[in-house]
XYZ file of C-alpha atoms in Angstrom:
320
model
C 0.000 0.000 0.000
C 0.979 3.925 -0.735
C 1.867 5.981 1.880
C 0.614 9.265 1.594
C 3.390 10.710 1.306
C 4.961 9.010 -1.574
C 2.017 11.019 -3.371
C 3.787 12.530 -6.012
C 6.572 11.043 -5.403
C 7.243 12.713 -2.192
C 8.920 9.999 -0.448
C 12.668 10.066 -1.257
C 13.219 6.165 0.195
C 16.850 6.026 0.855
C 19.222 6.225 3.436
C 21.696 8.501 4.548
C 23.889 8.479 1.062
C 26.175 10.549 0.501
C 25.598 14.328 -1.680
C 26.556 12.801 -5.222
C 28.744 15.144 -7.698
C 27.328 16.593 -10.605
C 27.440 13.921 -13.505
C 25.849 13.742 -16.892
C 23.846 10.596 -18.299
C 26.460 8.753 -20.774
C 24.570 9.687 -23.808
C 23.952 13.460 -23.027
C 25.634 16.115 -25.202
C 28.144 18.662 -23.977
C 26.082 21.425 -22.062
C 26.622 24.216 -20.424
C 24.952 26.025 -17.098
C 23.576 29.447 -16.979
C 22.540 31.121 -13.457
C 19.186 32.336 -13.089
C 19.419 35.037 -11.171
C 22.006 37.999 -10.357
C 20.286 38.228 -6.759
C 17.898 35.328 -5.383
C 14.357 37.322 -4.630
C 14.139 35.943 -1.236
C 16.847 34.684 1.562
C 18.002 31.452 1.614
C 16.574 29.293 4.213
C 19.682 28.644 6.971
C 21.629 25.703 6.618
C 20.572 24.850 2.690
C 22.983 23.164 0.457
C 22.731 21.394 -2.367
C 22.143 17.639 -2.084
C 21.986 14.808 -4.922
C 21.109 11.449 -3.725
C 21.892 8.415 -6.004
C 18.839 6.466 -6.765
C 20.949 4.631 -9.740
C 20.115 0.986 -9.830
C 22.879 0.770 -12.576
C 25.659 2.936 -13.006
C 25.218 3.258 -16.660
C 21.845 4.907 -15.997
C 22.379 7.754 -13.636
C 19.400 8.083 -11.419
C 19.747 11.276 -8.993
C 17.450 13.366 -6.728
C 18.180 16.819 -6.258
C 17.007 18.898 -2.977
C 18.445 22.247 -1.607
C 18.676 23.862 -4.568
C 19.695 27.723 -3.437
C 21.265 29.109 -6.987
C 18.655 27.881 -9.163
C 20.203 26.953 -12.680
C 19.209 26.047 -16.110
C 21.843 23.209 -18.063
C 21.661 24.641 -21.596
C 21.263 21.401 -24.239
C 22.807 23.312 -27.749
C 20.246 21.658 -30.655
C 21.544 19.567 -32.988
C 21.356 20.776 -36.302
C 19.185 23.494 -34.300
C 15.761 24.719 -35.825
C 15.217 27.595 -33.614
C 12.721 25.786 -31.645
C 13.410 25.466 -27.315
C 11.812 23.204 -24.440
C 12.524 24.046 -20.725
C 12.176 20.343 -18.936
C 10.566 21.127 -15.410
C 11.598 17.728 -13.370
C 9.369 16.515 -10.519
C 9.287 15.104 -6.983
C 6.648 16.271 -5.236
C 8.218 19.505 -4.271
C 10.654 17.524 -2.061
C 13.234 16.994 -4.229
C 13.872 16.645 -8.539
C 14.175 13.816 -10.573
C 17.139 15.450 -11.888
C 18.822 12.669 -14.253
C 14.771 11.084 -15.545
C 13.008 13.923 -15.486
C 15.438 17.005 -16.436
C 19.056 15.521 -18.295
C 17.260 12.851 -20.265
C 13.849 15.198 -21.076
C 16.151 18.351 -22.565
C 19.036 15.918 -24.230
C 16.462 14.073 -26.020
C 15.111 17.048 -27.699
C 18.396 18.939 -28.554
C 19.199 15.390 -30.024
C 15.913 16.239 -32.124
C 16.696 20.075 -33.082
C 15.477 21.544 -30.148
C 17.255 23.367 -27.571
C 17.132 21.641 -24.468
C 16.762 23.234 -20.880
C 16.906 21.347 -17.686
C 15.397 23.838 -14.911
C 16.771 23.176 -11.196
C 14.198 25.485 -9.008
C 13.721 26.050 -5.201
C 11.827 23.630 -3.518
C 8.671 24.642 -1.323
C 9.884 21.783 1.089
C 13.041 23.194 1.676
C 11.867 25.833 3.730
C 11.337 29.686 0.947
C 9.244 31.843 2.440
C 7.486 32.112 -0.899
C 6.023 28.780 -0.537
C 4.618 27.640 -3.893
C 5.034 31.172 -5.108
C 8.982 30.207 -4.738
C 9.143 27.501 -7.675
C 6.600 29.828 -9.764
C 8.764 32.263 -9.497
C 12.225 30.459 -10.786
C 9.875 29.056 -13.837
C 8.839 32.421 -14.956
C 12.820 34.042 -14.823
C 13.922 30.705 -16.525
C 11.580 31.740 -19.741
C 12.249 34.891 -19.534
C 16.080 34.388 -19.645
C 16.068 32.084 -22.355
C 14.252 34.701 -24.000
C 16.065 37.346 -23.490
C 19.324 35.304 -24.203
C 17.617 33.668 -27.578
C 20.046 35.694 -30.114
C 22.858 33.779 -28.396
C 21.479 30.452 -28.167
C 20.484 30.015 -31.697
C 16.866 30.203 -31.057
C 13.597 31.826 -31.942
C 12.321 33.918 -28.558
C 8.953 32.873 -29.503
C 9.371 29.460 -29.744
C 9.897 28.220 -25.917
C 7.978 25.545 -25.081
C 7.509 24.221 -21.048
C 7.537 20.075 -20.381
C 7.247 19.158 -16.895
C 6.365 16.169 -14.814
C 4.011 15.249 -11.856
C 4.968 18.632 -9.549
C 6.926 19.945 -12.484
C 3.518 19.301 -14.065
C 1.928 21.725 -11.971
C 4.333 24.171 -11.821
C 4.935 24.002 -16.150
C 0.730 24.378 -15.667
C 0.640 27.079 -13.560
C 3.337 28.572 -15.560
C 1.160 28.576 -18.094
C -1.633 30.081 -16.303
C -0.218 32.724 -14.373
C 2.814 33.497 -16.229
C 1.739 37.210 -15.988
C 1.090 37.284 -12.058
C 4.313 39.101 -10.152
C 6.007 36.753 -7.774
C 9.289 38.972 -7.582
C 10.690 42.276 -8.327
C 12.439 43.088 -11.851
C 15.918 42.487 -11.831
C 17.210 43.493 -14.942
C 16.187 43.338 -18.625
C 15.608 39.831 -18.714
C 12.914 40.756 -16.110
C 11.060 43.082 -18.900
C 10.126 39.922 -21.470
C 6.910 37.898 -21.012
C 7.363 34.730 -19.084
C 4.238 33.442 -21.124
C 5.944 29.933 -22.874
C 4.721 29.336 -26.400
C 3.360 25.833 -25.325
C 2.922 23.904 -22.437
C 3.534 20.364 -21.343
C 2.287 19.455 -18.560
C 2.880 15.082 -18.289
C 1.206 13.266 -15.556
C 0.421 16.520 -13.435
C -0.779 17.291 -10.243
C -3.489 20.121 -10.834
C -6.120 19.562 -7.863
C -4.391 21.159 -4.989
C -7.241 20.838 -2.512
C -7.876 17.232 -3.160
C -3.981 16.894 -2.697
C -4.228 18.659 0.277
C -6.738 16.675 2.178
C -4.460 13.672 1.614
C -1.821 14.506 3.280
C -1.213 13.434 6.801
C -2.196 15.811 9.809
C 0.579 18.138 10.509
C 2.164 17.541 7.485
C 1.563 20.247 4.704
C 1.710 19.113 1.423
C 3.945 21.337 -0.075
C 6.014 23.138 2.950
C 3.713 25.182 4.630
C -0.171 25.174 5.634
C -2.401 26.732 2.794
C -6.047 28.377 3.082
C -8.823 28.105 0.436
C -7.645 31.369 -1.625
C -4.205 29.912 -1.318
C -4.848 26.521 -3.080
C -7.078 28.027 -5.411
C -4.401 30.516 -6.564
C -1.927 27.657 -6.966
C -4.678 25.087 -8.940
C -3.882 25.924 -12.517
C -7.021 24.481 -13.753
C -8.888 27.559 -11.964
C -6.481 29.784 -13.020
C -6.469 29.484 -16.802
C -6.407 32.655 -18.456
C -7.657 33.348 -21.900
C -4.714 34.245 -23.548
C -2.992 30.593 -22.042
C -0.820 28.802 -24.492
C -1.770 25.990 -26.214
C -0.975 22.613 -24.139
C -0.227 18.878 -24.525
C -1.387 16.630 -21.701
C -0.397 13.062 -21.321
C -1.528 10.823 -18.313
C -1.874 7.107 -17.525
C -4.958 5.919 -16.489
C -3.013 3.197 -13.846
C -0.769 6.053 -12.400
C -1.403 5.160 -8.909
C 0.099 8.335 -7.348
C -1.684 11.062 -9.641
C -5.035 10.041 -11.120
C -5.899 11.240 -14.922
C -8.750 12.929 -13.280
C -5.750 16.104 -12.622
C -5.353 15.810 -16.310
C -9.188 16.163 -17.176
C -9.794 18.703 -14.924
C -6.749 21.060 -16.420
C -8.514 20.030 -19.977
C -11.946 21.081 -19.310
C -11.005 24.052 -18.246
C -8.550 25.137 -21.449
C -11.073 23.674 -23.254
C -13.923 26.185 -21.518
C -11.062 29.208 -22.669
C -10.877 28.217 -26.266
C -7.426 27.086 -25.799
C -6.006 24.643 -27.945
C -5.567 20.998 -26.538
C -4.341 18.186 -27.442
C -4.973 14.968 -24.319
C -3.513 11.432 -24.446
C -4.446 9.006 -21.880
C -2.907 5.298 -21.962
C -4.155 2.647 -20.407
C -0.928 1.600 -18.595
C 2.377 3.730 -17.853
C 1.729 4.114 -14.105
C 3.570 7.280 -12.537
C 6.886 9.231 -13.151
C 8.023 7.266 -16.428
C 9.583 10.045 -18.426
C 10.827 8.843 -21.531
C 12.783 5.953 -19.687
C 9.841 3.595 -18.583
C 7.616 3.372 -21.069
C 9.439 0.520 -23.133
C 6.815 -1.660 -24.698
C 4.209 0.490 -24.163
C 2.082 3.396 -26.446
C 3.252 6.019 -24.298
C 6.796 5.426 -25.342
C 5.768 7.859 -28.443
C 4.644 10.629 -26.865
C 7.747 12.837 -27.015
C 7.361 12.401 -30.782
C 3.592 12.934 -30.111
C 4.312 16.471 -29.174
C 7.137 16.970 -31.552
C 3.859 16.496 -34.195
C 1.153 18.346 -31.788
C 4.270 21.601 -31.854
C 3.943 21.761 -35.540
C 0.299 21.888 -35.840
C 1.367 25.293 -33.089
C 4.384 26.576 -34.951
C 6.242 25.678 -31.972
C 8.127 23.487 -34.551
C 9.217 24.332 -38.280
């Protein structure tokens, strides 16, 4: 049986590992990292460092969570034969901590292998202790657009052609992205800080969108996501009430076994574009479970479904 907590994959089941050094999967490109911001918006939380934990169950497939994340950083993917396209790759973990290697290396490689710049986006984590709460990881998503945006000469690509993927809690937050891309979480910095943080599609794969329901699960005493939330609170953060009518158009993909995230997050997100006119495009699969990336999924229809939004990004002009 789950334990609440591994809802969203919240649980990180290990022991007391050793931090792991920064290491790339064997079959990811050169990259490079670019800082996200010149000053963070809010003070570290005392004592935070930066922690990976290896997961690997081979060490030919790197398997890391990353926590404590207090310079958040984006690990810049150049395109192969680059067509001016960009994804930013939102990993998830609950909020706890990031599927860094499954979720992040492997998500923004794959596409740069593809033509598309690839982004891996290492944001503050509402567990380990920001003030901003959910506001915090919001707030790292909408500078990490608008620096790729504002850096887009540089990087070879087209400034309005940044698309969002993100999984489970990257889910929500590449969905809330999209929904309140426009809502101030910080003050400007510099240039960068002038750009819309609006992506030009959005991603969300196996997300968590019903924050209340979420809420209610978890055990007394425990908040879900860092800190206790009212009812204006978790409807701010529920992008599914929050859709606005200029949202970008989005690609949804859920398994109707996941066991930790039902496809019922999915649907609700859906209807509600759907209610704004936005353009949708929904795949649910009978089996995939929860948190398979593009590294589970051998065997089974999902398997295609990076491809599936290579196709859905042309129909957008996300992809040329």
């Amino acid at each position: 049986m789950l334990d609440r907590r591994d809802l969203l994959g919240l649980g990180v089941a290990v022991g007391a590992m050793a931090a792991m050094p920064l290491r790339a999967s064997p079959a990811a490109p050169e990259r490079r990292r670019i800082l996200l911001w010149p000053h963070l918006p809010e003070p570290a939380p005392a004592g935070l460092s930066e922690t990976f934990i290896d997961r690997s169950q081979s060490p030919a497939v790197p398997d890391r969570a990353l926590s404590g994340v207090t310079t958040p950083w984006l690990d810049f993917f150049p395109a192969r034969g680059g067509n001016g396209a960009a994804i930013v790759a939102i990993p998830g973990g609950g909020y706890h901590h990031m599927a860094w290697d499954k979720e992040a290396l492997d998500i923004a490689a794959w596409f740069a292998a593809r033509g598309v710049a690839g982004f891996a986006l290492a944001y503050r984590l509402p567990h380990d202790g920001w003030g901003g709460g959910l506001d915090t990881p919001l707030a790292d998503a909408q500078r990490a657009v608008r620096l790729v945006r504002s850096q887009a000469a540089q990087l070879g690509i087209d400034p309005q052609r940044i698309a969002v993927v993100g999984f489970s809690a990257g889910g929500h937050l590449t969905a809330n992205l999209a929904a309140q891309f426009a809502r101030k979480t910080y003050a400007q910095q510099d240039e960068a800080d002038s750009l819309s943080a609006r992506p030009d599609l959005a991603a969300p794969i196996y997300p968590a969108t019903l924050i209340k329901e979420l809420a209610a699960l978890a055990p007394a005493g425990e908040p879900l996501f860092g800190r206790p939330m009212d009812e204006a609170e978790m409807a701010r953060q529920s992008p599914h009430l929050q859709v606005p009518g200029d949202a970008p158009p989005h690609f949804l993909v859920h398994a109707e076994d996941d066991p930790l995230v039902g496809p019922e997050h999915s649907l609700a997100l859906r209807a509600a574009l759907k209610a704004r006119k936005i353009a949708v495009e929904t795949h649910l699969f009978a089996r995939g479970g929860h948190g398979f990336g593009i590294r589970n999924t051998a065997g089974l229809p999902v398997a295609d479904w990076p491809d599936r939004l290579m196709a859905f990004g042309r129909t957008t002009g996300w992809i040329r």
